[in-house]
DNA sequence: TTAACATTCCAACAATAATTAGAATGATTA
DNA sequence: TAATCATTCTAATTATTGTTGGAATGTTAA
């Protein structure tokens, strides 16, 4: 019957609304930032180098798909992900992309800290070592993002303050630095700085969203 | 530095290639069908009521995103998902859509078999009952799809043959019918037929992809 | 109340994607 | 070998999205 076709069209149409949100590079970057905690339009605009107006327009798309919520606090409007599963979906999509697209693998190799960054296989051993204090897990994101959520046992030193605060870190233990996720360059920069200064530093590709997904498997 | 911006743009651009695939209703329908097993262009076109040319064009998008693989068998070209995780992503996207979009919830209510269809909470108890033979799990999809993959303990009777083969089913036990997933109407039709004929029938919303995701949690 | 600010809404234009028709390819059957 | 079939490729047309600038909204601070 023709009616069935009609109903099905409606169903797929609705699901595609969610897919559309994840089909634009700029929106993906906004989503990744929102995975770090709630943020104002201005902050999102600045961090992504997208104009405020265009940021607002993209956020509107996210809002209309009910993937983000807004809250007014004084002059500013804060955006946050409507549900943890939005972050999960971002992680699953970029993971699939990394597995399937050679082009992405090549682009990622360019920014990988040599020789090897931390890979999924040893998340458990990393936690064990962090618990015992054998390694220092270092969060180099801005303080607000650390406060919103961070990895277990992590210590916060934002990248901009790292050079001044080097003395807080031990030279006799490995330092595992992480930031917003595999597409964020802050941890890479931190590791380079630390190595120059004689520390043993390792780059963990995970951000909090990636870690959360991996931990729940 | 400007270079960093450039690299990041490339990365999100690549991930968006995957997102784009999931941003069109027609492609979603094709993906859902491909979750049931490999199929020819002609079959996909017929099952979705999309013209062959347009089906081919959409499949081209899937191919260019490396989400499907093709194999020539005689005259026909068979398409199949390149990886199980593509099916997983489809499940996660439509699940998120169902959780976030009221419009989708309403549309789904229209096609839900009354009073209640099987919900995620009792997957384990369903399997227990199926193992003991207390319920019959009935797969009403075409035979090829059943052969490609099916739920544990499931029995295959395609919807078109169901009326003729009713005698194969017991009247003293519940029959749990499933098909391609929550957007497929075959199980609903099967349940309606079975109830008319005096059977105790229940509609399971899961297809094999949904079941696989739920089972691995 | 006014000024300043953050953000959104509206309208226009540019860029990209969806759809269709016609020609081309490559395998099979007569 | 020619004819047929399934499928893709190319090009043209239409529909949808992305982007930008200017006006409008709602909030705070003077």
GROMACS .gro file of N, CA, C and O in nm, chain A residues 1 4-5 7-20 22-26 28-29 32 47-49 64-67 69 82-83 85-86 88-90 92-94 96-97 99-104 107-108 110-111 180 182-185 189 217, chain B residues 1 4-5 7-20 22-26 28-29 32 47-49 64-67 69 82-83 85-86 88-90 92-94 96-97 99-104 107-108 110-111 180 182-185 189 217:
model
  496
    1UNK      N    1   0.082  -0.121   0.000
    1UNK     CA    2   0.000   0.000   0.000
    1UNK      C    3   0.086   0.127   0.000
    1UNK      O    4   0.198   0.129   0.049
    4UNK      N    5   0.207   0.291   0.347
    4UNK     CA    6   0.327   0.240   0.413
    4UNK      C    7   0.450   0.318   0.369
    4UNK      O    8   0.534   0.356   0.451
    5UNK      N    9   0.460   0.343   0.239
    5UNK     CA   10   0.571   0.421   0.184
    5UNK      C   11   0.578   0.559   0.251
    5UNK      O   12   0.684   0.607   0.288
    7UNK      N   13   0.461   0.650   0.549
    7UNK     CA   14   0.505   0.639   0.688
    7UNK      C   15   0.655   0.620   0.695
    7UNK      O   16   0.725   0.689   0.770
    8UNK      N   17   0.707   0.529   0.614
    8UNK     CA   18   0.850   0.504   0.615
    8UNK      C   19   0.929   0.629   0.580
    8UNK      O   20   1.030   0.661   0.643
    9UNK      N   21   0.881   0.702   0.478
    9UNK     CA   22   0.949   0.826   0.441
    9UNK      C   23   0.960   0.919   0.560
    9UNK      O   24   1.065   0.979   0.584
   10UNK      N   25   0.854   0.929   0.636
   10UNK     CA   26   0.856   1.016   0.754
   10UNK      C   27   0.961   0.970   0.855
   10UNK      O   28   1.034   1.050   0.912
   11UNK      N   29   0.968   0.838   0.876
   11UNK     CA   30   1.061   0.785   0.976
   11UNK      C   31   1.205   0.814   0.938
   11UNK      O   32   1.283   0.869   1.017
   12UNK      N   33   1.242   0.782   0.814
   12UNK     CA   34   1.381   0.804   0.772
   12UNK      C   35   1.413   0.953   0.767
   12UNK      O   36   1.523   0.995   0.797
   13UNK      N   37   1.315   1.031   0.729
   13UNK     CA   38   1.331   1.176   0.728
   13UNK      C   39   1.372   1.228   0.866
   13UNK      O   40   1.462   1.312   0.878
   14UNK      N   41   1.308   1.176   0.968
   14UNK     CA   42   1.338   1.221   1.104
   14UNK      C   43   1.479   1.178   1.145
   14UNK      O   44   1.554   1.258   1.201
   15UNK      N   45   1.515   1.055   1.115
   15UNK     CA   46   1.650   1.010   1.152
   15UNK      C   47   1.754   1.093   1.077
   15UNK      O   48   1.859   1.130   1.133
   16UNK      N   49   1.723   1.126   0.951
   16UNK     CA   50   1.817   1.205   0.872
   16UNK      C   51   1.841   1.342   0.934
   16UNK      O   52   1.948   1.401   0.915
   17UNK      N   53   1.743   1.393   1.008
   17UNK     CA   54   1.764   1.521   1.077
   17UNK      C   55   1.887   1.513   1.168
   17UNK      O   56   1.964   1.608   1.178
   18UNK      N   57   1.901   1.400   1.235
   18UNK     CA   58   2.017   1.381   1.322
   18UNK      C   59   2.144   1.366   1.238
   18UNK      O   60   2.246   1.429   1.264
   19UNK      N   61   2.134   1.285   1.133
   19UNK     CA   62   2.250   1.267   1.046
   19UNK      C   63   2.299   1.398   0.987
   19UNK      O   64   2.419   1.422   0.979
   20UNK      N   65   2.205   1.484   0.947
   20UNK     CA   66   2.243   1.611   0.886
   20UNK      C   67   2.331   1.693   0.977
   20UNK      O   68   2.423   1.761   0.933
   22UNK      N   69   2.552   1.596   1.171
   22UNK     CA   70   2.689   1.545   1.170
   22UNK      C   71   2.752   1.548   1.031
   22UNK      O   72   2.855   1.488   1.009
   23UNK      N   73   2.688   1.618   0.938
   23UNK     CA   74   2.737   1.617   0.800
   23UNK      C   75   2.818   1.741   0.765
   23UNK      O   76   2.862   1.756   0.652
   24UNK      N   77   2.836   1.830   0.859
   24UNK     CA   78   2.912   1.952   0.831
   24UNK      C   79   3.034   1.962   0.922
   24UNK      O   80   3.022   1.948   1.043
   25UNK      N   81   3.152   1.985   0.863
   25UNK     CA   82   3.276   1.991   0.941
   25UNK      C   83   3.267   2.091   1.056
   25UNK      O   84   3.311   2.063   1.166
   26UNK      N   85   3.207   2.206   1.029
   26UNK     CA   86   3.200   2.308   1.133
   26UNK      C   87   3.114   2.263   1.249
   26UNK      O   88   3.146   2.288   1.365
   28UNK      N   89   3.066   1.961   1.338
   28UNK     CA   90   3.141   1.858   1.410
   28UNK      C   91   3.238   1.921   1.508
   28UNK      O   92   3.252   1.877   1.623
   29UNK      N   93   3.304   2.026   1.462
   29UNK     CA   94   3.400   2.092   1.551
   29UNK      C   95   3.328   2.153   1.671
   29UNK      O   96   3.378   2.144   1.785
   32UNK      N   97   3.242   1.872   1.909
   32UNK     CA   98   3.359   1.827   1.985
   32UNK      C   99   3.389   1.922   2.100
   32UNK      O  100   3.420   1.879   2.212
   47UNK      N  101   3.705   2.975   1.961
   47UNK     CA  102   3.784   2.851   1.960
   47UNK      C  103   3.787   2.786   1.822
   47UNK      O  104   3.879   2.711   1.790
   48UNK      N  105   3.683   2.809   1.743
   48UNK     CA  106   3.675   2.742   1.613
   48UNK      C  107   3.713   2.833   1.497
   48UNK      O  108   3.719   2.787   1.383
   49UNK      N  109   3.735   2.961   1.526
   49UNK     CA  110   3.758   3.060   1.421
   49UNK      C  111   3.641   3.067   1.322
   49UNK      O  112   3.660   3.093   1.203
   64UNK      N  113   1.761   2.271   1.679
   64UNK     CA  114   1.640   2.223   1.615
   64UNK      C  115   1.636   2.071   1.606
   64UNK      O  116   1.530   2.011   1.597
   65UNK      N  117   1.752   2.009   1.612
   65UNK     CA  118   1.757   1.862   1.616
   65UNK      C  119   1.754   1.812   1.760
   65UNK      O  120   1.771   1.692   1.783
   66UNK      N  121   1.736   1.903   1.852
   66UNK     CA  122   1.729   1.869   1.995
   66UNK      C  123   1.855   1.799   2.045
   66UNK      O  124   1.846   1.714   2.134
   67UNK      N  125   1.968   1.834   1.986
   67UNK     CA  126   2.092   1.773   2.033
   67UNK      C  127   2.164   1.861   2.134
   67UNK      O  128   2.254   1.814   2.203
   69UNK      N  129   2.104   2.195   2.436
   69UNK     CA  130   2.011   2.275   2.515
   69UNK      C  131   2.079   2.408   2.543
   69UNK      O  132   2.202   2.416   2.546
   82UNK      N  133   2.261   1.795   2.481
   82UNK     CA  134   2.136   1.760   2.547
   82UNK      C  135   2.146   1.626   2.617
   82UNK      O  136   2.066   1.595   2.705
   83UNK      N  137   2.246   1.548   2.580
   83UNK     CA  138   2.250   1.411   2.631
   83UNK      C  139   2.390   1.356   2.609
   83UNK      O  140   2.456   1.387   2.510
   85UNK      N  141   2.464   1.078   2.509
   85UNK     CA  142   2.471   0.993   2.390
   85UNK      C  143   2.507   1.073   2.265
   85UNK      O  144   2.546   1.015   2.163
   86UNK      N  145   2.493   1.205   2.271
   86UNK     CA  146   2.538   1.288   2.158
   86UNK      C  147   2.690   1.281   2.148
   86UNK      O  148   2.747   1.264   2.040
   88UNK      N  149   2.868   1.038   2.265
   88UNK     CA  150   2.898   0.900   2.224
   88UNK      C  151   2.891   0.886   2.072
   88UNK      O  152   2.974   0.820   2.010
   89UNK      N  153   2.788   0.949   2.014
   89UNK     CA  154   2.772   0.938   1.869
   89UNK      C  155   2.888   1.007   1.796
   89UNK      O  156   2.940   0.954   1.698
   90UNK      N  157   2.929   1.123   1.845
   90UNK     CA  158   3.046   1.190   1.786
   90UNK      C  159   3.167   1.097   1.789
   90UNK      O  160   3.237   1.081   1.689
   92UNK      N  161   3.170   0.772   1.807
   92UNK     CA  162   3.152   0.657   1.719
   92UNK      C  163   3.171   0.697   1.572
   92UNK      O  164   3.231   0.623   1.494
   93UNK      N  165   3.123   0.814   1.536
   93UNK     CA  166   3.138   0.858   1.397
   93UNK      C  167   3.285   0.884   1.364
   93UNK      O  168   3.335   0.837   1.261
   94UNK      N  169   3.357   0.954   1.450
   94UNK     CA  170   3.495   0.985   1.411
   94UNK      C  171   3.581   0.858   1.418
   94UNK      O  172   3.677   0.844   1.342
   96UNK      N  173   3.469   0.554   1.336
   96UNK     CA  174   3.442   0.486   1.210
   96UNK      C  175   3.516   0.553   1.095
   96UNK      O  176   3.575   0.486   1.010
   97UNK      N  177   3.517   0.685   1.095
   97UNK     CA  178   3.588   0.759   0.990
   97UNK      C  179   3.736   0.723   0.991
   97UNK      O  180   3.797   0.701   0.887
   99UNK      N  181   3.870   0.452   1.094
   99UNK     CA  182   3.889   0.314   1.049
   99UNK      C  183   3.872   0.298   0.899
   99UNK      O  184   3.937   0.214   0.837
  100UNK      N  185   3.783   0.378   0.839
  100UNK     CA  186   3.747   0.354   0.700
  100UNK      C  187   3.820   0.444   0.601
  100UNK      O  188   3.836   0.407   0.485
  101UNK      N  189   3.859   0.563   0.641
  101UNK     CA  190   3.911   0.660   0.545
  101UNK      C  191   4.063   0.671   0.553
  101UNK      O  192   4.117   0.724   0.649
  102UNK      N  193   4.128   0.626   0.449
  102UNK     CA  194   4.274   0.632   0.445
  102UNK      C  195   4.321   0.776   0.455
  102UNK      O  196   4.420   0.806   0.520
  103UNK      N  197   4.247   0.865   0.389
  103UNK     CA  198   4.284   1.006   0.389
  103UNK      C  199   4.292   1.061   0.531
  103UNK      O  200   4.380   1.141   0.564
  104UNK      N  201   4.200   1.018   0.614
  104UNK     CA  202   4.199   1.066   0.752
  104UNK      C  203   4.316   1.007   0.829
  104UNK      O  204   4.381   1.077   0.908
  107UNK      N  205   4.618   1.206   0.737
  107UNK     CA  206   4.617   1.339   0.798
  107UNK      C  207   4.651   1.330   0.947
  107UNK      O  208   4.720   1.415   1.002
  108UNK      N  209   4.603   1.224   1.010
  108UNK     CA  210   4.629   1.208   1.154
  108UNK      C  211   4.776   1.176   1.182
  108UNK      O  212   4.832   1.217   1.283
  110UNK      N  213   5.024   1.292   1.036
  110UNK     CA  214   5.101   1.417   1.036
  110UNK      C  215   5.107   1.482   1.173
  110UNK      O  216   5.204   1.547   1.207
  111UNK      N  217   4.998   1.468   1.248
  111UNK     CA  218   4.995   1.538   1.377
  111UNK      C  219   5.024   1.445   1.494
  111UNK      O  220   5.024   1.488   1.609
  180UNK      N  221   4.146   1.760   2.410
  180UNK     CA  222   4.004   1.745   2.377
  180UNK      C  223   3.974   1.618   2.298
  180UNK      O  224   3.858   1.582   2.280
  182UNK      N  225   4.141   1.338   1.964
  182UNK     CA  226   4.245   1.315   1.864
  182UNK      C  227   4.263   1.429   1.764
  182UNK      O  228   4.364   1.434   1.696
  183UNK      N  229   4.165   1.522   1.755
  183UNK     CA  230   4.177   1.628   1.657
  183UNK      C  231   4.221   1.760   1.720
  183UNK      O  232   4.223   1.865   1.657
  184UNK      N  233   4.254   1.753   1.845
  184UNK     CA  234   4.299   1.873   1.917
  184UNK      C  235   4.450   1.868   1.926
  184UNK      O  236   4.509   1.762   1.947
  185UNK      N  237   4.513   1.982   1.905
  185UNK     CA  238   4.660   1.983   1.896
  185UNK      C  239   4.728   2.020   2.026
  185UNK      O  240   4.851   2.022   2.034
  189UNK      N  241   5.132   1.969   2.139
  189UNK     CA  242   5.222   2.080   2.173
  189UNK      C  243   5.280   2.062   2.313
  189UNK      O  244   5.400   2.088   2.335
  217UNK      N  245   3.270  -0.007   2.742
  217UNK     CA  246   3.261  -0.127   2.656
  217UNK      C  247   3.287  -0.255   2.735
  217UNK      O  248   3.362  -0.257   2.829
  218UNK      N  249   4.898   2.930   1.524
  218UNK     CA  250   4.944   2.938   1.384
  218UNK      C  251   4.835   2.898   1.285
  218UNK      O  252   4.744   2.822   1.316
  221UNK      N  253   4.777   2.512   1.186
  221UNK     CA  254   4.696   2.427   1.272
  221UNK      C  255   4.550   2.428   1.226
  221UNK      O  256   4.485   2.324   1.217
  222UNK      N  257   4.499   2.546   1.195
  222UNK     CA  258   4.363   2.562   1.147
  222UNK      C  259   4.341   2.476   1.022
  222UNK      O  260   4.241   2.408   1.007
  224UNK      N  261   4.508   2.207   0.923
  224UNK     CA  262   4.507   2.064   0.955
  224UNK      C  263   4.374   2.022   1.013
  224UNK      O  264   4.313   1.925   0.971
  225UNK      N  265   4.326   2.102   1.110
  225UNK     CA  266   4.198   2.068   1.174
  225UNK      C  267   4.086   2.066   1.071
  225UNK      O  268   4.002   1.977   1.072
  226UNK      N  269   4.084   2.165   0.981
  226UNK     CA  270   3.981   2.166   0.878
  226UNK      C  271   3.980   2.037   0.799
  226UNK      O  272   3.875   1.980   0.771
  227UNK      N  273   4.099   1.989   0.766
  227UNK     CA  274   4.107   1.863   0.692
  227UNK      C  275   4.047   1.747   0.771
  227UNK      O  276   3.976   1.663   0.717
  228UNK      N  277   4.078   1.743   0.900
  228UNK     CA  278   4.032   1.632   0.983
  228UNK      C  279   3.879   1.629   0.992
  228UNK      O  280   3.816   1.527   0.965
  229UNK      N  281   3.820   1.744   1.025
  229UNK     CA  282   3.674   1.747   1.038
  229UNK      C  283   3.607   1.724   0.903
  229UNK      O  284   3.502   1.661   0.895
  230UNK      N  285   3.669   1.772   0.799
  230UNK     CA  286   3.619   1.750   0.663
  230UNK      C  287   3.605   1.600   0.635
  230UNK      O  288   3.505   1.554   0.580
  231UNK      N  289   3.705   1.526   0.674
  231UNK     CA  290   3.702   1.382   0.650
  231UNK      C  291   3.593   1.314   0.731
  231UNK      O  292   3.519   1.230   0.679
  232UNK      N  293   3.581   1.349   0.857
  232UNK     CA  294   3.477   1.288   0.939
  232UNK      C  295   3.339   1.323   0.883
  232UNK      O  296   3.249   1.239   0.880
  233UNK      N  297   3.326   1.447   0.833
  233UNK     CA  298   3.198   1.489   0.778
  233UNK      C  299   3.159   1.405   0.657
  233UNK      O  300   3.040   1.389   0.628
  234UNK      N  301   3.257   1.350   0.586
  234UNK     CA  302   3.225   1.261   0.474
  234UNK      C  303   3.138   1.145   0.521
  234UNK      O  304   3.045   1.105   0.452
  235UNK      N  305   3.170   1.093   0.638
  235UNK     CA  306   3.089   0.985   0.694
  235UNK      C  307   2.953   1.037   0.737
  235UNK      O  308   2.849   0.978   0.706
  236UNK      N  309   2.953   1.152   0.805
  236UNK     CA  310   2.826   1.209   0.848
  236UNK      C  311   2.732   1.235   0.731
  236UNK      O  312   2.613   1.208   0.740
  237UNK      N  313   2.788   1.284   0.621
  237UNK     CA  314   2.705   1.316   0.503
  237UNK      C  315   2.628   1.195   0.455
  237UNK      O  316   2.514   1.205   0.412
  239UNK      N  317   2.499   0.970   0.621
  239UNK     CA  318   2.384   0.944   0.708
  239UNK      C  319   2.287   1.062   0.713
  239UNK      O  320   2.199   1.066   0.797
  240UNK      N  321   2.303   1.158   0.620
  240UNK     CA  322   2.221   1.278   0.626
  240UNK      C  323   2.106   1.275   0.527
  240UNK      O  324   2.031   1.371   0.517
  241UNK      N  325   2.093   1.167   0.453
  241UNK     CA  326   1.985   1.160   0.355
  241UNK      C  327   1.893   1.042   0.385
  241UNK      O  328   1.939   0.930   0.404
  242UNK      N  329   1.762   1.067   0.391
  242UNK     CA  330   1.666   0.961   0.424
  242UNK      C  331   1.680   0.839   0.333
  242UNK      O  332   1.675   0.726   0.379
  243UNK      N  333   1.701   0.864   0.206
  243UNK     CA  334   1.710   0.752   0.112
  243UNK      C  335   1.832   0.667   0.141
  243UNK      O  336   1.828   0.544   0.133
  245UNK      N  337   1.975   0.634   0.424
  245UNK     CA  338   1.950   0.560   0.548
  245UNK      C  339   1.871   0.435   0.521
  245UNK      O  340   1.900   0.327   0.574
  246UNK      N  341   1.772   0.448   0.434
  246UNK     CA  342   1.691   0.330   0.403
  246UNK      C  343   1.775   0.224   0.334
  246UNK      O  344   1.762   0.105   0.362
  249UNK      N  345   1.988   0.055   0.595
  249UNK     CA  346   1.911  -0.040   0.676
  249UNK      C  347   1.891  -0.171   0.600
  249UNK      O  348   1.903  -0.280   0.657
  264UNK      N  349   1.300  -0.258  -0.334
  264UNK     CA  350   1.256  -0.260  -0.194
  264UNK      C  351   1.232  -0.119  -0.139
  264UNK      O  352   1.156  -0.101  -0.045
  265UNK      N  353   1.303  -0.021  -0.195
  265UNK     CA  354   1.292   0.114  -0.141
  265UNK      C  355   1.204   0.204  -0.226
  265UNK      O  356   1.178   0.319  -0.188
  266UNK      N  357   1.158   0.154  -0.342
  266UNK     CA  358   1.085   0.237  -0.437
  266UNK      C  359   1.165   0.358  -0.482
  266UNK      O  360   1.108   0.465  -0.510
  281UNK      N  361   3.208   0.581  -0.204
  281UNK     CA  362   3.316   0.679  -0.196
  281UNK      C  363   3.353   0.708  -0.050
  281UNK      O  364   3.464   0.753  -0.023
  282UNK      N  365   3.262   0.683   0.040
  282UNK     CA  366   3.294   0.699   0.182
  282UNK      C  367   3.347   0.568   0.240
  282UNK      O  368   3.367   0.557   0.361
  283UNK      N  369   3.368   0.470   0.153
  283UNK     CA  370   3.422   0.339   0.194
  283UNK      C  371   3.335   0.270   0.299
  283UNK      O  372   3.387   0.199   0.384
  284UNK      N  373   3.205   0.293   0.292
  284UNK     CA  374   3.116   0.227   0.387
  284UNK      C  375   3.055   0.101   0.328
  284UNK      O  376   2.999   0.020   0.401
  286UNK      N  377   3.110  -0.219   0.012
  286UNK     CA  378   3.198  -0.284  -0.084
  286UNK      C  379   3.110  -0.346  -0.191
  286UNK      O  380   2.995  -0.380  -0.166
  299UNK      N  381   3.074  -0.247   0.441
  299UNK     CA  382   3.217  -0.275   0.446
  299UNK      C  383   3.259  -0.325   0.583
  299UNK      O  384   3.365  -0.386   0.597
  300UNK      N  385   3.174  -0.302   0.683
  300UNK     CA  386   3.218  -0.333   0.818
  300UNK      C  387   3.095  -0.339   0.908
  300UNK      O  388   3.000  -0.263   0.890
  302UNK      N  389   3.067  -0.223   1.188
  302UNK     CA  390   3.049  -0.098   1.263
  302UNK      C  391   2.962   0.002   1.187
  302UNK      O  392   2.913   0.098   1.246
  303UNK      N  393   2.944  -0.018   1.056
  303UNK     CA  394   2.852   0.067   0.982
  303UNK      C  395   2.709   0.040   1.029
  303UNK      O  396   2.631   0.133   1.053
  305UNK      N  397   2.634  -0.081   1.319
  305UNK     CA  398   2.629  -0.030   1.457
  305UNK      C  399   2.598   0.119   1.458
  305UNK      O  400   2.519   0.167   1.539
  306UNK      N  401   2.661   0.192   1.366
  306UNK     CA  402   2.640   0.336   1.362
  306UNK      C  403   2.495   0.368   1.323
  306UNK      O  404   2.433   0.457   1.380
  307UNK      N  405   2.443   0.295   1.225
  307UNK     CA  406   2.302   0.314   1.188
  307UNK      C  407   2.213   0.294   1.310
  307UNK      O  408   2.125   0.374   1.338
  309UNK      N  409   2.293   0.321   1.626
  309UNK     CA  410   2.313   0.427   1.725
  309UNK      C  411   2.247   0.557   1.682
  309UNK      O  412   2.188   0.628   1.763
  310UNK      N  413   2.253   0.587   1.552
  310UNK     CA  414   2.190   0.711   1.505
  310UNK      C  415   2.039   0.704   1.518
  310UNK      O  416   1.975   0.795   1.569
  311UNK      N  417   1.979   0.593   1.476
  311UNK     CA  418   1.833   0.593   1.482
  311UNK      C  419   1.785   0.583   1.626
  311UNK      O  420   1.679   0.636   1.661
  313UNK      N  421   1.940   0.731   1.882
  313UNK     CA  422   1.949   0.869   1.932
  313UNK      C  423   1.832   0.951   1.880
  313UNK      O  424   1.770   1.028   1.954
  314UNK      N  425   1.799   0.933   1.753
  314UNK     CA  426   1.687   1.006   1.694
  314UNK      C  427   1.557   0.974   1.769
  314UNK      O  428   1.479   1.063   1.800
  316UNK      N  429   1.527   0.880   2.072
  316UNK     CA  430   1.530   0.938   2.207
  316UNK      C  431   1.509   1.088   2.207
  316UNK      O  432   1.451   1.143   2.300
  317UNK      N  433   1.556   1.157   2.103
  317UNK     CA  434   1.557   1.302   2.106
  317UNK      C  435   1.440   1.367   2.033
  317UNK      O  436   1.402   1.479   2.064
  318UNK      N  437   1.386   1.303   1.931
  318UNK     CA  438   1.289   1.369   1.845
  318UNK      C  439   1.146   1.324   1.875
  318UNK      O  440   1.110   1.210   1.847
  319UNK      N  441   1.069   1.414   1.930
  319UNK     CA  442   0.930   1.382   1.963
  319UNK      C  443   0.855   1.342   1.838
  319UNK      O  444   0.773   1.250   1.839
  320UNK      N  445   0.884   1.410   1.727
  320UNK     CA  446   0.815   1.382   1.602
  320UNK      C  447   0.833   1.235   1.561
  320UNK      O  448   0.741   1.171   1.511
  321UNK      N  449   0.953   1.185   1.584
  321UNK     CA  450   0.980   1.045   1.548
  321UNK      C  451   0.905   0.952   1.641
  321UNK      O  452   0.849   0.851   1.597
  324UNK      N  453   0.550   0.938   1.525
  324UNK     CA  454   0.535   0.861   1.401
  324UNK      C  455   0.547   0.712   1.430
  324UNK      O  456   0.476   0.630   1.370
  325UNK      N  457   0.634   0.676   1.523
  325UNK     CA  458   0.652   0.535   1.555
  325UNK      C  459   0.531   0.478   1.628
  325UNK      O  460   0.495   0.361   1.610
  327UNK      N  461   0.231   0.541   1.573
  327UNK     CA  462   0.129   0.506   1.473
  327UNK      C  463   0.146   0.365   1.422
  327UNK      O  464   0.049   0.297   1.389
  328UNK      N  465   0.271   0.320   1.411
  328UNK     CA  466   0.291   0.187   1.352
  328UNK      C  467   0.317   0.080   1.457
  328UNK      O  468   0.338  -0.035   1.423
  397UNK      N  469   1.307  -0.631   0.982
  397UNK     CA  470   1.435  -0.563   0.955
  397UNK      C  471   1.472  -0.462   1.062
  397UNK      O  472   1.584  -0.413   1.064
  399UNK      N  473   1.293  -0.144   1.354
  399UNK     CA  474   1.175  -0.069   1.397
  399UNK      C  475   1.104   0.007   1.287
  399UNK      O  476   0.991   0.048   1.305
  400UNK      N  477   1.171   0.027   1.171
  400UNK     CA  478   1.106   0.104   1.064
  400UNK      C  479   1.052   0.014   0.954
  400UNK      O  480   1.006   0.061   0.851
  401UNK      N  481   1.057  -0.113   0.978
  401UNK     CA  482   1.006  -0.210   0.881
  401UNK      C  483   0.868  -0.254   0.927
  401UNK      O  484   0.845  -0.275   1.046
  402UNK      N  485   0.775  -0.265   0.833
  402UNK     CA  486   0.637  -0.292   0.871
  402UNK      C  487   0.599  -0.439   0.863
  402UNK      O  488   0.487  -0.477   0.895
  406UNK      N  489   0.266  -0.640   1.030
  406UNK     CA  490   0.165  -0.708   0.950
  406UNK      C  491   0.151  -0.853   0.992
  406UNK      O  492   0.039  -0.907   1.001
  434UNK      N  493   2.643  -0.495   2.466
  434UNK     CA  494   2.658  -0.394   2.573
  434UNK      C  495   2.685  -0.461   2.708
  434UNK      O  496   2.641  -0.569   2.735
   0.00000   0.00000   0.00000
